[in-house]
mmCIF file of C-alpha atoms in Angstrom:
data_model
loop_
_atom_site.group_PDB
_atom_site.id
_atom_site.type_symbol
_atom_site.label_atom_id
_atom_site.label_comp_id
_atom_site.label_asym_id
_atom_site.label_seq_id
_atom_site.Cartn_x
_atom_site.Cartn_y
_atom_site.Cartn_z
ATOM 1 C CA UNK A 1 0.084 0.110 0.047
ATOM 2 C CA UNK A 2 1.354 3.566 -0.869
ATOM 3 C CA UNK A 3 1.418 5.770 2.224
ATOM 4 C CA UNK A 4 1.892 8.937 0.123
ATOM 5 C CA UNK A 5 -1.816 9.732 -0.118
ATOM 6 C CA UNK A 6 -2.375 8.927 3.491
ATOM 7 C CA UNK A 7 0.610 11.193 4.597
ATOM 8 C CA UNK A 8 -0.554 13.901 2.268
ATOM 9 C CA UNK A 9 -4.161 13.533 3.716
ATOM 10 C CA UNK A 10 -2.924 13.810 7.276
ATOM 11 C CA UNK A 11 -0.665 16.769 6.311
ATOM 12 C CA UNK A 12 -3.326 18.640 4.484
ATOM 13 C CA UNK A 13 -5.762 18.046 7.618
ATOM 14 C CA UNK A 14 -3.359 19.372 9.935
ATOM 15 C CA UNK A 15 -2.694 22.378 7.554
ATOM 16 C CA UNK A 16 -6.186 22.994 7.182
ATOM 17 C CA UNK A 17 -6.548 22.906 11.047
ATOM 18 C CA UNK A 18 -3.440 25.450 11.614
ATOM 19 C CA UNK A 19 -5.012 27.544 8.930
ATOM 20 C CA UNK A 20 -8.279 27.577 10.475
ATOM 21 C CA UNK A 21 -6.697 28.364 13.946
ATOM 22 C CA UNK A 22 -4.593 31.290 12.287
ATOM 23 C CA UNK A 23 -7.582 32.783 10.430
ATOM 24 C CA UNK A 24 -9.750 32.555 13.874
ATOM 25 C CA UNK A 25 -7.228 34.085 16.059
ATOM 26 C CA UNK A 26 -6.425 36.767 13.467
ATOM 27 C CA UNK A 27 -10.131 37.587 13.387
ATOM 28 C CA UNK A 28 -10.022 38.675 17.188
ATOM 29 C CA UNK A 29 -7.084 41.048 16.597
ATOM 30 C CA UNK A 30 -8.377 42.843 13.755
ATOM 31 C CA UNK A 31 -7.440 46.706 13.320
ATOM 32 C CA UNK A 32 -9.665 49.571 12.016
ATOM 33 C CA UNK A 33 -8.627 48.554 8.499
ATOM 34 C CA UNK A 34 -10.587 45.430 8.886
ATOM 35 C CA UNK A 35 -13.741 46.848 10.225
ATOM 36 C CA UNK A 36 -14.413 48.353 6.901
ATOM 37 C CA UNK A 37 -14.474 44.956 5.637
ATOM 38 C CA UNK A 38 -17.251 44.198 8.032
ATOM 39 C CA UNK A 39 -19.304 46.942 6.236
ATOM 40 C CA UNK A 40 -19.333 44.574 3.280
ATOM 41 C CA UNK A 41 -22.335 42.358 2.910
ATOM 42 C CA UNK A 42 -22.015 38.638 3.608
ATOM 43 C CA UNK A 43 -21.662 37.568 0.110
ATOM 44 C CA UNK A 44 -18.320 39.560 -0.233
ATOM 45 C CA UNK A 45 -17.138 38.839 3.057
ATOM 46 C CA UNK A 46 -17.743 35.077 2.556
ATOM 47 C CA UNK A 47 -16.135 35.054 -0.940
ATOM 48 C CA UNK A 48 -13.094 36.978 0.358
ATOM 49 C CA UNK A 49 -12.667 34.298 3.273
ATOM 50 C CA UNK A 50 -13.395 31.585 1.024
ATOM 51 C CA UNK A 51 -10.688 32.903 -1.538
ATOM 52 C CA UNK A 52 -8.317 33.310 1.463
ATOM 53 C CA UNK A 53 -8.895 29.555 2.497
ATOM 54 C CA UNK A 54 -8.253 28.292 -1.170
ATOM 55 C CA UNK A 55 -4.979 30.194 -1.065
ATOM 56 C CA UNK A 56 -4.088 28.822 2.380
ATOM 57 C CA UNK A 57 -4.809 25.220 1.350
ATOM 58 C CA UNK A 58 -2.479 25.835 -1.868
ATOM 59 C CA UNK A 59 0.159 27.089 0.222
ATOM 60 C CA UNK A 60 0.284 24.142 2.398
ATOM 61 C CA UNK A 61 0.249 21.803 -0.426
ATOM 62 C CA UNK A 62 3.184 23.906 -1.689
ATOM 63 C CA UNK A 63 5.086 23.734 1.505
ATOM 64 C CA UNK A 64 4.563 20.060 2.320
ATOM 65 C CA UNK A 65 5.805 19.162 -1.154
ATOM 66 C CA UNK A 66 8.935 21.413 -0.622
ATOM 67 C CA UNK A 67 9.645 19.296 2.610
ATOM 68 C CA UNK A 68 8.273 15.936 1.441
ATOM 69 C CA UNK A 69 8.680 15.604 -2.308
ATOM 70 C CA UNK A 70 5.436 14.368 -3.983
ATOM 71 C CA UNK A 71 3.166 14.236 -0.836
ATOM 72 C CA UNK A 72 0.608 16.211 -3.112
ATOM 73 C CA UNK A 73 0.205 14.865 -6.576
ATOM 74 C CA UNK A 74 0.535 17.441 -9.469
ATOM 75 C CA UNK A 75 -3.103 16.675 -10.040
ATOM 76 C CA UNK A 76 -4.064 17.617 -6.669
ATOM 77 C CA UNK A 77 -1.691 20.765 -6.462
ATOM 78 C CA UNK A 78 -3.171 21.786 -9.965
ATOM 79 C CA UNK A 79 -6.716 21.261 -8.451
ATOM 80 C CA UNK A 80 -5.746 23.644 -5.517
ATOM 81 C CA UNK A 81 -4.562 26.332 -7.962
ATOM 82 C CA UNK A 82 -7.614 26.014 -9.827
ATOM 83 C CA UNK A 83 -9.490 26.525 -6.928
ATOM 84 C CA UNK A 84 -7.641 29.677 -5.976
ATOM 85 C CA UNK A 85 -8.521 31.058 -9.432
ATOM 86 C CA UNK A 86 -12.069 30.123 -9.064
ATOM 87 C CA UNK A 87 -12.281 31.488 -5.563
ATOM 88 C CA UNK A 88 -10.638 34.986 -6.894
ATOM 89 C CA UNK A 89 -13.120 35.044 -9.707
ATOM 90 C CA UNK A 90 -16.044 34.627 -7.248
ATOM 91 C CA UNK A 91 -14.870 37.434 -4.968
ATOM 92 C CA UNK A 92 -14.594 39.780 -8.062
ATOM 93 C CA UNK A 93 -18.237 38.508 -8.938
ATOM 94 C CA UNK A 94 -19.433 39.656 -5.532
ATOM 95 C CA UNK A 95 -17.562 42.660 -5.464
ATOM 96 C CA UNK A 96 -19.224 43.807 -8.774
ATOM 97 C CA UNK A 97 -15.821 44.380 -10.289
ATOM 98 C CA UNK A 98 -16.926 42.937 -13.456
ATOM 99 C CA UNK A 99 -20.467 43.109 -14.135
ATOM 100 C CA UNK A 100 -20.131 41.358 -17.757
ATOM 101 C CA UNK A 101 -19.373 38.361 -15.822
ATOM 102 C CA UNK A 102 -22.220 36.367 -14.673
ATOM 103 C CA UNK A 103 -22.103 33.577 -12.036
ATOM 104 C CA UNK A 104 -22.498 30.879 -14.815
ATOM 105 C CA UNK A 105 -19.599 32.037 -16.375
ATOM 106 C CA UNK A 106 -17.603 31.055 -13.112
ATOM 107 C CA UNK A 107 -19.144 27.728 -13.090
ATOM 108 C CA UNK A 108 -18.429 27.295 -16.472
ATOM 109 C CA UNK A 109 -14.812 28.045 -16.071
ATOM 110 C CA UNK A 110 -14.787 25.372 -12.958
ATOM 111 C CA UNK A 111 -15.863 22.784 -15.627
ATOM 112 C CA UNK A 112 -13.129 23.937 -17.995
ATOM 113 C CA UNK A 113 -10.509 23.544 -15.442
ATOM 114 C CA UNK A 114 -11.967 20.135 -14.472
ATOM 115 C CA UNK A 115 -11.924 19.004 -18.177
ATOM 116 C CA UNK A 116 -8.320 20.041 -18.415
ATOM 117 C CA UNK A 117 -7.659 17.792 -15.142
ATOM 118 C CA UNK A 118 -9.315 14.982 -16.626
ATOM 119 C CA UNK A 119 -7.307 15.293 -19.608
ATOM 120 C CA UNK A 120 -4.085 15.476 -17.526
ATOM 121 C CA UNK A 121 -5.183 12.164 -15.884
ATOM 122 C CA UNK A 122 -5.633 10.295 -19.020
ATOM 123 C CA UNK A 123 -2.306 11.602 -20.327
ATOM 124 C CA UNK A 124 -0.420 10.857 -17.248
ATOM 125 C CA UNK A 125 -1.740 7.424 -17.203
ATOM 126 C CA UNK A 126 -0.838 6.773 -21.037
ATOM 127 C CA UNK A 127 2.716 8.125 -20.159
ATOM 128 C CA UNK A 128 3.051 5.691 -17.120
ATOM 129 C CA UNK A 129 2.026 2.794 -19.308
ATOM 130 C CA UNK A 130 4.455 3.688 -22.044
ATOM 131 C CA UNK A 131 7.015 3.560 -19.405
ATOM 132 C CA UNK A 132 5.988 0.495 -17.718
ATOM 133 C CA UNK A 133 3.312 -1.638 -19.358
ATOM 134 C CA UNK A 134 0.457 -2.727 -17.630
ATOM 135 C CA UNK A 135 0.929 -0.414 -14.568
ATOM 136 C CA UNK A 136 -2.398 1.279 -15.297
ATOM 137 C CA UNK A 137 -5.040 -1.361 -16.178
ATOM 138 C CA UNK A 138 -6.828 -0.928 -19.497
ATOM 139 C CA UNK A 139 -10.170 -0.895 -17.750
ATOM 140 C CA UNK A 140 -8.683 2.210 -15.962
ATOM 141 C CA UNK A 141 -7.750 3.723 -19.080
ATOM 142 C CA UNK A 142 -10.829 3.263 -20.502
ATOM 143 C CA UNK A 143 -12.460 5.045 -17.476
ATOM 144 C CA UNK A 144 -10.042 7.878 -17.891
ATOM 145 C CA UNK A 145 -10.901 8.520 -21.439
ATOM 146 C CA UNK A 146 -14.684 8.159 -20.865
ATOM 147 C CA UNK A 147 -14.141 10.713 -17.758
ATOM 148 C CA UNK A 148 -12.253 13.002 -20.118
ATOM 149 C CA UNK A 149 -15.042 12.846 -22.689
ATOM 150 C CA UNK A 150 -17.781 13.365 -19.985
ATOM 151 C CA UNK A 151 -15.634 16.285 -18.802
ATOM 152 C CA UNK A 152 -15.613 17.854 -22.359
ATOM 153 C CA UNK A 153 -19.256 17.180 -22.956
ATOM 154 C CA UNK A 154 -20.252 18.968 -19.241
ATOM 155 C CA UNK A 155 -18.383 22.213 -20.735
ATOM 156 C CA UNK A 156 -20.364 21.906 -24.043
ATOM 157 C CA UNK A 157 -23.395 21.339 -22.150
ATOM 158 C CA UNK A 158 -22.723 24.359 -19.826
ATOM 159 C CA UNK A 159 -22.379 26.523 -23.178
ATOM 160 C CA UNK A 160 -25.688 25.633 -24.349
ATOM 161 C CA UNK A 161 -28.265 28.431 -23.675
ATOM 162 C CA UNK A 162 -30.779 25.966 -22.444
ATOM 163 C CA UNK A 163 -28.316 25.502 -19.262
ATOM 164 C CA UNK A 164 -29.103 28.749 -18.179
ATOM 165 C CA UNK A 165 -32.487 29.489 -19.870
ATOM 166 C CA UNK A 166 -34.025 29.760 -16.488
ATOM 167 C CA UNK A 167 -32.773 29.877 -12.766
ATOM 168 C CA UNK A 168 -34.164 26.176 -12.345
ATOM 169 C CA UNK A 169 -32.239 25.083 -15.384
ATOM 170 C CA UNK A 170 -28.879 26.538 -14.192
ATOM 171 C CA UNK A 171 -29.646 24.941 -10.687
ATOM 172 C CA UNK A 172 -30.583 21.650 -12.337
ATOM 173 C CA UNK A 173 -27.064 21.839 -14.220
ATOM 174 C CA UNK A 174 -25.161 22.473 -11.212
ATOM 175 C CA UNK A 175 -26.828 19.624 -9.293
ATOM 176 C CA UNK A 176 -26.101 17.249 -11.977
ATOM 177 C CA UNK A 177 -22.340 18.220 -11.716
ATOM 178 C CA UNK A 178 -22.468 17.859 -8.025
ATOM 179 C CA UNK A 179 -24.069 14.308 -8.268
ATOM 180 C CA UNK A 180 -21.437 13.360 -10.759
ATOM 181 C CA UNK A 181 -18.479 14.604 -8.428
ATOM 182 C CA UNK A 182 -20.097 13.126 -5.234
ATOM 183 C CA UNK A 183 -20.274 9.665 -6.949
ATOM 184 C CA UNK A 184 -16.673 9.814 -7.912
ATOM 185 C CA UNK A 185 -15.710 10.884 -4.448
ATOM 186 C CA UNK A 186 -17.892 8.005 -2.891
ATOM 187 C CA UNK A 187 -16.067 5.589 -5.314
ATOM 188 C CA UNK A 188 -12.360 6.856 -4.527
ATOM 189 C CA UNK A 189 -13.459 6.423 -0.859
ATOM 190 C CA UNK A 190 -14.742 2.942 -1.070
ATOM 191 C CA UNK A 191 -11.353 2.234 -3.127
ATOM 192 C CA UNK A 192 -9.243 3.595 -0.483
ATOM 193 C CA UNK A 193 -11.114 1.742 2.380
ATOM 194 C CA UNK A 194 -10.912 -1.408 0.344
ATOM 195 C CA UNK A 195 -6.969 -1.073 -0.044
ATOM 196 C CA UNK A 196 -6.444 -1.146 3.620
#
C-alpha cells in the first residue's frame, strides 16, 4: 500500500486545522482597516474568506511538497491552483468588479478546469503505461478516457443556452455536476477503504 496519499491527507488536514486556527485568531485581533471589511455584505465577506482559505490550502500543499517531495500529486496541486483562481473570480463577481461576468461564467470556468484535469489524468496514465506496460489497467485507461469525454461534454452542455435559460435549469445543471462529483468521491473513498 502506498502511504503517500495517506500522509498527504494527514498533512493537509493538519494544515487546514492550523490555517483555521490562524484565521480565527487573526479575526479577534483585527484593526480599524479590517472593520471596513465588516461593512461589506455577507456574500463579499464569504467570498473573500473562501478565497483566502483556498490560497492557504494551496500554500500548505506547496510547503509540504517542498519538505516531503511529492506528498501532494501534480493533479492535486493543480486542483488547488484552480480552486484559488475560481475563488478569486467569485470574489470579483461578489465585489461587482466585472458586471459582464455572470455567476454561470464562473461555474463554466470550473468545468473547463475540471476538463483539463481529466485530460491530464488520462495523459499521465498513458505515459506511465508507455514507461512500464500494464501499470494502469486497460479498464482504468478506458474509464479515464470516458471521464475526459464526459468532462468535455459537461463544458459543451454548460455553454448551451438551455443550461441557463431559467434559474431552475441552471440549478439543475449544477446539481447534475455535484451528483457526478459526489459519486466519484464515494467510489474513491470505497477504493481507499478496500485497499487497507
